[in-house]
mmCIF file of C-alpha atoms in Angstrom:
data_model
loop_
_atom_site.group_PDB
_atom_site.id
_atom_site.type_symbol
_atom_site.label_atom_id
_atom_site.label_comp_id
_atom_site.label_asym_id
_atom_site.label_seq_id
_atom_site.Cartn_x
_atom_site.Cartn_y
_atom_site.Cartn_z
ATOM 1 C CA UNK C 281 10.463 -3.136 17.312
ATOM 2 C CA UNK C 282 10.089 -5.861 14.673
ATOM 3 C CA UNK C 283 6.700 -4.786 13.334
ATOM 4 C CA UNK C 284 5.991 -7.046 10.352
ATOM 5 C CA UNK C 285 8.549 -9.680 9.348
ATOM 6 C CA UNK C 286 8.341 -11.419 5.900
ATOM 7 C CA UNK C 287 10.264 -14.523 4.678
ATOM 8 C CA UNK C 288 11.994 -15.164 2.437
ATOM 9 C CA UNK C 289 13.293 -11.803 1.243
ATOM 10 C CA UNK C 290 13.636 -13.325 -2.311
ATOM 11 C CA UNK C 291 13.099 -16.405 -4.010
ATOM 12 C CA UNK C 292 13.399 -18.017 -7.420
ATOM 13 C CA UNK C 293 10.923 -20.797 -8.048
ATOM 14 C CA UNK C 294 10.325 -23.222 -10.768
ATOM 15 C CA UNK C 295 6.884 -23.094 -12.526
ATOM 16 C CA UNK C 296 4.522 -25.766 -11.005
ATOM 17 C CA UNK C 297 6.222 -25.774 -7.685
ATOM 18 C CA UNK C 298 4.507 -24.720 -4.506
ATOM 19 C CA UNK C 299 5.668 -21.990 -2.156
ATOM 20 C CA UNK C 300 4.523 -20.398 1.078
ATOM 21 C CA UNK C 301 5.368 -16.781 1.916
ATOM 22 C CA UNK C 302 5.562 -16.215 5.585
ATOM 23 C CA UNK C 303 4.353 -13.140 7.532
ATOM 24 C CA UNK C 304 4.417 -12.555 11.131
ATOM 25 C CA UNK C 305 3.412 -9.286 13.119
ATOM 26 C CA UNK C 306 4.038 -8.529 16.760
ATOM 27 C CA UNK C 307 1.814 -5.379 17.011
ATOM 28 C CA UNK C 308 -1.325 -7.430 18.021
ATOM 29 C CA UNK C 309 -3.064 -5.980 14.901
ATOM 30 C CA UNK C 310 -6.506 -7.650 14.084
ATOM 31 C CA UNK C 311 -6.344 -7.301 10.393
ATOM 32 C CA UNK C 312 -3.754 -8.605 7.899
ATOM 33 C CA UNK C 313 -3.419 -8.225 4.130
ATOM 34 C CA UNK C 314 -1.411 -9.618 1.255
ATOM 35 C CA UNK C 315 -0.658 -7.447 -1.740
ATOM 36 C CA UNK C 316 1.325 -7.862 -4.974
ATOM 37 C CA UNK C 317 3.117 -4.874 -6.448
ATOM 38 C CA UNK C 318 3.924 -5.071 -10.308
ATOM 39 C CA UNK C 319 5.574 -2.333 -12.348
ATOM 40 C CA UNK C 320 3.095 0.354 -13.560
ATOM 41 C CA UNK C 321 0.241 -1.067 -11.421
ATOM 42 C CA UNK C 322 -0.974 -0.124 -7.975
ATOM 43 C CA UNK C 323 -0.801 -2.512 -5.126
ATOM 44 C CA UNK C 324 -3.508 -5.166 -5.657
ATOM 45 C CA UNK C 325 -5.006 -6.963 -2.802
ATOM 46 C CA UNK C 326 -4.691 -10.850 -2.991
ATOM 47 C CA UNK C 327 -6.440 -11.916 0.338
ATOM 48 C CA UNK C 328 -7.071 -10.287 3.663
ATOM 49 C CA UNK C 329 -8.083 -11.254 7.198
ATOM 50 C CA UNK C 330 -10.176 -8.922 9.484
ATOM 51 C CA UNK C 331 -9.454 -11.120 12.495
ATOM 52 C CA UNK C 332 -7.929 -14.474 13.455
ATOM 53 C CA UNK C 333 -9.903 -17.409 12.041
ATOM 54 C CA UNK C 334 -11.398 -15.385 9.217
ATOM 55 C CA UNK C 335 -10.093 -14.660 5.648
ATOM 56 C CA UNK C 336 -11.603 -12.853 2.563
ATOM 57 C CA UNK C 337 -10.758 -12.625 -1.163
ATOM 58 C CA UNK C 338 -9.289 -9.469 -2.589
ATOM 59 C CA UNK C 339 -9.017 -8.272 -6.228
ATOM 60 C CA UNK C 340 -6.599 -11.012 -7.390
ATOM 61 C CA UNK C 341 -7.194 -14.176 -5.374
ATOM 62 C CA UNK C 342 -6.714 -16.847 -7.923
ATOM 63 C CA UNK C 343 -3.889 -19.139 -7.517
ATOM 64 C CA UNK C 344 -3.242 -18.031 -3.915
ATOM 65 C CA UNK C 345 -4.546 -19.250 -0.584
ATOM 66 C CA UNK C 346 -4.163 -17.967 2.994
ATOM 67 C CA UNK C 347 -4.890 -18.947 6.480
ATOM 68 C CA UNK C 348 -5.078 -17.115 9.818
ATOM 69 C CA UNK C 349 -4.707 -19.622 12.672
ATOM 70 C CA UNK C 350 -3.696 -16.981 15.114
ATOM 71 C CA UNK C 351 -3.386 -13.137 15.395
ATOM 72 C CA UNK C 352 0.306 -12.922 14.513
ATOM 73 C CA UNK C 353 0.753 -15.190 11.563
ATOM 74 C CA UNK C 354 -0.776 -14.825 8.011
ATOM 75 C CA UNK C 355 1.066 -17.137 5.427
ATOM 76 C CA UNK C 356 0.358 -16.967 1.761
ATOM 77 C CA UNK C 357 0.566 -20.170 -0.306
ATOM 78 C CA UNK C 358 1.004 -20.539 -4.117
ATOM 79 C CA UNK C 359 -0.161 -24.017 -4.778
ATOM 80 C CA UNK C 360 1.167 -24.378 -8.282
ATOM 81 C CA UNK C 361 3.355 -21.292 -9.306
ATOM 82 C CA UNK C 362 2.982 -19.694 -12.791
ATOM 83 C CA UNK C 363 5.243 -17.197 -14.422
ATOM 84 C CA UNK C 364 2.537 -14.514 -14.127
ATOM 85 C CA UNK C 365 2.920 -14.791 -10.310
ATOM 86 C CA UNK C 366 6.379 -13.202 -10.562
ATOM 87 C CA UNK C 367 5.977 -9.979 -8.409
ATOM 88 C CA UNK C 368 6.986 -8.341 -5.161
ATOM 89 C CA UNK C 369 4.663 -9.590 -2.511
ATOM 90 C CA UNK C 370 3.810 -7.339 0.548
ATOM 91 C CA UNK C 371 2.230 -8.231 3.787
ATOM 92 C CA UNK C 372 0.480 -5.519 5.760
ATOM 93 C CA UNK C 373 -1.431 -5.161 9.037
ATOM 94 C CA UNK C 374 -3.810 -2.677 10.560
ATOM 95 C CA UNK C 375 -5.232 -2.288 14.028
ATOM 96 C CA UNK C 376 -8.767 -3.003 12.687
ATOM 97 C CA UNK C 377 -10.315 -3.949 9.478
ATOM 98 C CA UNK C 378 -13.673 -4.039 7.952
ATOM 99 C CA UNK C 379 -14.949 -1.186 10.083
ATOM 100 C CA UNK C 380 -12.137 1.065 10.615
ATOM 101 C CA UNK C 381 -9.723 3.520 8.983
ATOM 102 C CA UNK C 382 -6.473 2.670 10.550
ATOM 103 C CA UNK C 383 -3.370 2.961 8.417
ATOM 104 C CA UNK C 384 -1.713 -0.180 7.163
ATOM 105 C CA UNK C 385 1.795 -1.055 8.093
ATOM 106 C CA UNK C 386 3.859 -2.959 5.689
ATOM 107 C CA UNK C 387 6.593 -5.629 5.842
ATOM 108 C CA UNK C 388 9.739 -5.312 3.637
ATOM 109 C CA UNK C 389 8.392 -7.556 0.886
ATOM 110 C CA UNK C 390 9.240 -10.822 -0.831
ATOM 111 C CA UNK C 391 10.617 -10.543 -4.340
ATOM 112 C CA UNK C 392 9.357 -13.868 -6.130
ATOM 113 C CA UNK C 393 10.572 -14.870 -9.613
ATOM 114 C CA UNK C 394 8.733 -17.811 -11.243
ATOM 115 C CA UNK C 395 10.770 -19.370 -14.127
ATOM 116 C CA UNK U 7 -15.323 0.543 -11.809
ATOM 117 C CA UNK U 8 -13.013 1.862 -9.150
ATOM 118 C CA UNK U 9 -10.007 3.876 -10.105
ATOM 119 C CA UNK U 10 -7.205 5.985 -8.907
ATOM 120 C CA UNK U 11 -5.243 8.347 -11.158
ATOM 121 C CA UNK U 12 -2.014 10.078 -10.346
ATOM 122 C CA UNK U 13 0.898 11.254 -12.453
ATOM 123 C CA UNK U 14 3.617 8.771 -13.302
ATOM 124 C CA UNK U 15 6.537 10.932 -12.609
ATOM 125 C CA UNK U 16 7.382 14.393 -11.464
ATOM 126 C CA UNK U 17 10.728 16.281 -11.126
ATOM 127 C CA UNK U 18 11.416 19.168 -8.632
ATOM 128 C CA UNK U 19 14.431 21.095 -7.302
ATOM 129 C CA UNK U 20 15.770 20.692 -3.814
ATOM 130 C CA UNK U 21 14.354 23.358 -1.454
ATOM 131 C CA UNK U 22 11.249 23.807 -3.634
ATOM 132 C CA UNK U 23 7.682 22.972 -3.194
ATOM 133 C CA UNK U 24 5.850 20.240 -5.211
ATOM 134 C CA UNK U 25 2.232 19.258 -5.443
ATOM 135 C CA UNK U 26 1.219 15.648 -6.374
ATOM 136 C CA UNK U 27 -2.395 15.301 -7.413
ATOM 137 C CA UNK U 28 -4.744 12.295 -7.179
ATOM 138 C CA UNK U 29 -8.172 11.610 -8.420
ATOM 139 C CA UNK U 30 -10.381 8.832 -7.314
ATOM 140 C CA UNK U 31 -13.543 6.981 -8.151
ATOM 141 C CA UNK U 32 -14.674 4.470 -5.795
ATOM 142 C CA UNK U 33 -17.868 2.667 -4.685
ATOM 143 C CA UNK U 34 -18.350 4.548 -1.457
ATOM 144 C CA UNK U 35 -15.668 6.421 0.235
ATOM 145 C CA UNK U 36 -14.129 6.088 3.728
ATOM 146 C CA UNK U 37 -10.999 8.285 3.394
ATOM 147 C CA UNK U 38 -7.811 8.871 1.345
ATOM 148 C CA UNK U 39 -4.353 7.772 2.304
ATOM 149 C CA UNK U 40 -0.809 8.746 1.035
ATOM 150 C CA UNK U 41 2.187 6.462 1.447
ATOM 151 C CA UNK U 42 5.694 7.094 0.663
ATOM 152 C CA UNK U 43 7.713 4.253 -0.928
ATOM 153 C CA UNK U 44 11.556 4.529 -1.471
ATOM 154 C CA UNK U 45 12.943 2.151 -4.276
ATOM 155 C CA UNK U 46 13.119 -1.399 -3.096
ATOM 156 C CA UNK U 47 11.420 -0.703 0.322
ATOM 157 C CA UNK U 48 8.094 -1.057 1.826
ATOM 158 C CA UNK U 49 5.489 1.637 1.688
ATOM 159 C CA UNK U 50 5.111 3.832 4.743
ATOM 160 C CA UNK U 51 2.101 5.795 5.920
ATOM 161 C CA UNK U 52 2.154 9.599 5.448
ATOM 162 C CA UNK U 53 -1.236 10.981 5.864
ATOM 163 C CA UNK U 54 -5.089 10.254 6.020
ATOM 164 C CA UNK U 55 -7.924 12.605 5.131
ATOM 165 C CA UNK U 56 -11.627 11.813 5.435
ATOM 166 C CA UNK U 57 -13.045 15.395 5.670
ATOM 167 C CA UNK U 58 -12.643 18.109 3.175
ATOM 168 C CA UNK U 59 -9.722 20.427 3.746
ATOM 169 C CA UNK U 60 -6.077 20.427 4.432
ATOM 170 C CA UNK U 61 -4.175 18.388 6.914
ATOM 171 C CA UNK U 62 -0.591 19.615 7.797
ATOM 172 C CA UNK U 63 2.004 17.468 9.190
ATOM 173 C CA UNK U 64 5.533 19.210 9.192
ATOM 174 C CA UNK U 65 6.867 19.641 5.599
ATOM 175 C CA UNK U 66 4.027 17.473 4.220
ATOM 176 C CA UNK U 67 0.358 18.430 3.829
ATOM 177 C CA UNK U 68 -2.522 16.655 2.282
ATOM 178 C CA UNK U 69 -5.786 18.048 0.948
ATOM 179 C CA UNK U 70 -9.122 16.396 0.120
ATOM 180 C CA UNK U 71 -12.137 17.496 -1.774
ATOM 181 C CA UNK U 72 -14.765 14.712 -1.559
ATOM 182 C CA UNK U 73 -17.241 16.440 -3.974
ATOM 183 C CA UNK U 74 -14.534 16.557 -6.667
ATOM 184 C CA UNK U 75 -13.002 13.161 -5.938
ATOM 185 C CA UNK U 76 -9.585 14.906 -5.539
ATOM 186 C CA UNK U 77 -6.752 14.949 -3.372
ATOM 187 C CA UNK U 78 -3.188 16.337 -3.309
ATOM 188 C CA UNK U 79 0.017 15.901 -1.293
ATOM 189 C CA UNK U 80 2.094 18.992 -0.855
ATOM 190 C CA UNK U 81 5.748 18.627 -0.082
ATOM 191 C CA UNK U 82 7.681 21.779 0.958
ATOM 192 C CA UNK U 83 11.369 22.454 1.463
ATOM 193 C CA UNK U 84 12.269 19.519 -0.748
ATOM 194 C CA UNK U 85 15.192 17.434 0.378
ATOM 195 C CA UNK U 86 17.124 14.754 -1.618
ATOM 196 C CA UNK U 87 15.783 12.196 0.702
ATOM 197 C CA UNK U 88 12.237 12.944 -0.537
ATOM 198 C CA UNK U 89 13.040 11.181 -3.792
ATOM 199 C CA UNK U 90 10.585 8.296 -3.754
ATOM 200 C CA UNK U 91 7.303 7.087 -5.090
ATOM 201 C CA UNK U 92 4.208 8.613 -3.487
ATOM 202 C CA UNK U 93 1.144 6.246 -3.413
ATOM 203 C CA UNK U 94 -2.447 7.502 -3.350
ATOM 204 C CA UNK U 95 -4.998 4.984 -1.975
ATOM 205 C CA UNK U 96 -8.746 5.517 -1.469
ATOM 206 C CA UNK U 97 -10.852 3.295 1.059
ATOM 207 C CA UNK U 98 -14.049 2.076 -0.490
ATOM 208 C CA UNK U 99 -17.371 1.106 1.168
ATOM 209 C CA UNK U 100 -16.104 -2.217 2.019
ATOM 210 C CA UNK U 101 -13.051 -0.633 3.844
ATOM 211 C CA UNK U 102 -10.627 -1.948 1.112
ATOM 212 C CA UNK U 103 -7.875 0.300 -0.180
ATOM 213 C CA UNK U 104 -7.961 0.984 -3.832
ATOM 214 C CA UNK U 105 -4.301 1.947 -4.892
ATOM 215 C CA UNK U 106 -2.891 4.258 -7.486
ATOM 216 C CA UNK U 107 0.230 3.137 -9.512
ATOM 217 C CA UNK U 108 2.330 5.792 -7.560
ATOM 218 C CA UNK U 109 4.051 9.022 -8.604
ATOM 219 C CA UNK U 110 7.825 8.752 -8.815
ATOM 220 C CA UNK U 111 9.240 12.053 -7.570
ATOM 221 C CA UNK U 112 12.640 13.040 -8.682
ATOM 222 C CA UNK U 113 14.529 15.748 -6.734
ATOM 223 C CA UNK U 114 17.428 17.493 -8.471
ATOM 224 C CA UNK U 115 20.169 19.544 -6.731
#
């Protein structure tokens, strides 16, 4: 079972360049999430989507955008990367969002370095 | 503001018992999650508590006191493979998870 697939696994990117992190799930989950994880800090929510066609801002949305054209895919785009966006990015999904308490399932992460 | 506190690091001996504490302050509360994260890997779900009391699941148990804003994860019969970070996360009134920084558990033979 694939679960959640993230690509690329890792990337080095020059500051000012744009980048899209891909996330695909095959569990037919309604809700999807993007987090960043930095040393010494908890996971921080960037954007989320409770269902296809809707998105919302999390705790740290600035510099990032998302789209949810269908149930399976939830790409995260950095329009103009800055060094402070160096982090490990995790995509997650859950059966429901916004009115449920289902556990979130995580992809393996994308390690992004902005130079 | 919203906040989750848990110890940064703990050390325990193989075969022993360890308790990892977590205190939380959130705007509203819709449950407390524990996740395990091995180094370089994704977090994986361990437990969920929304009512006061103890939930047991094999070697792992999780406790919640809503009045005290407190939870703990209890790991029994520790094995070397339990060396990992343990993440506490509370769900707020908007059903968003507020995450602690994680407790790195080191198991010694």
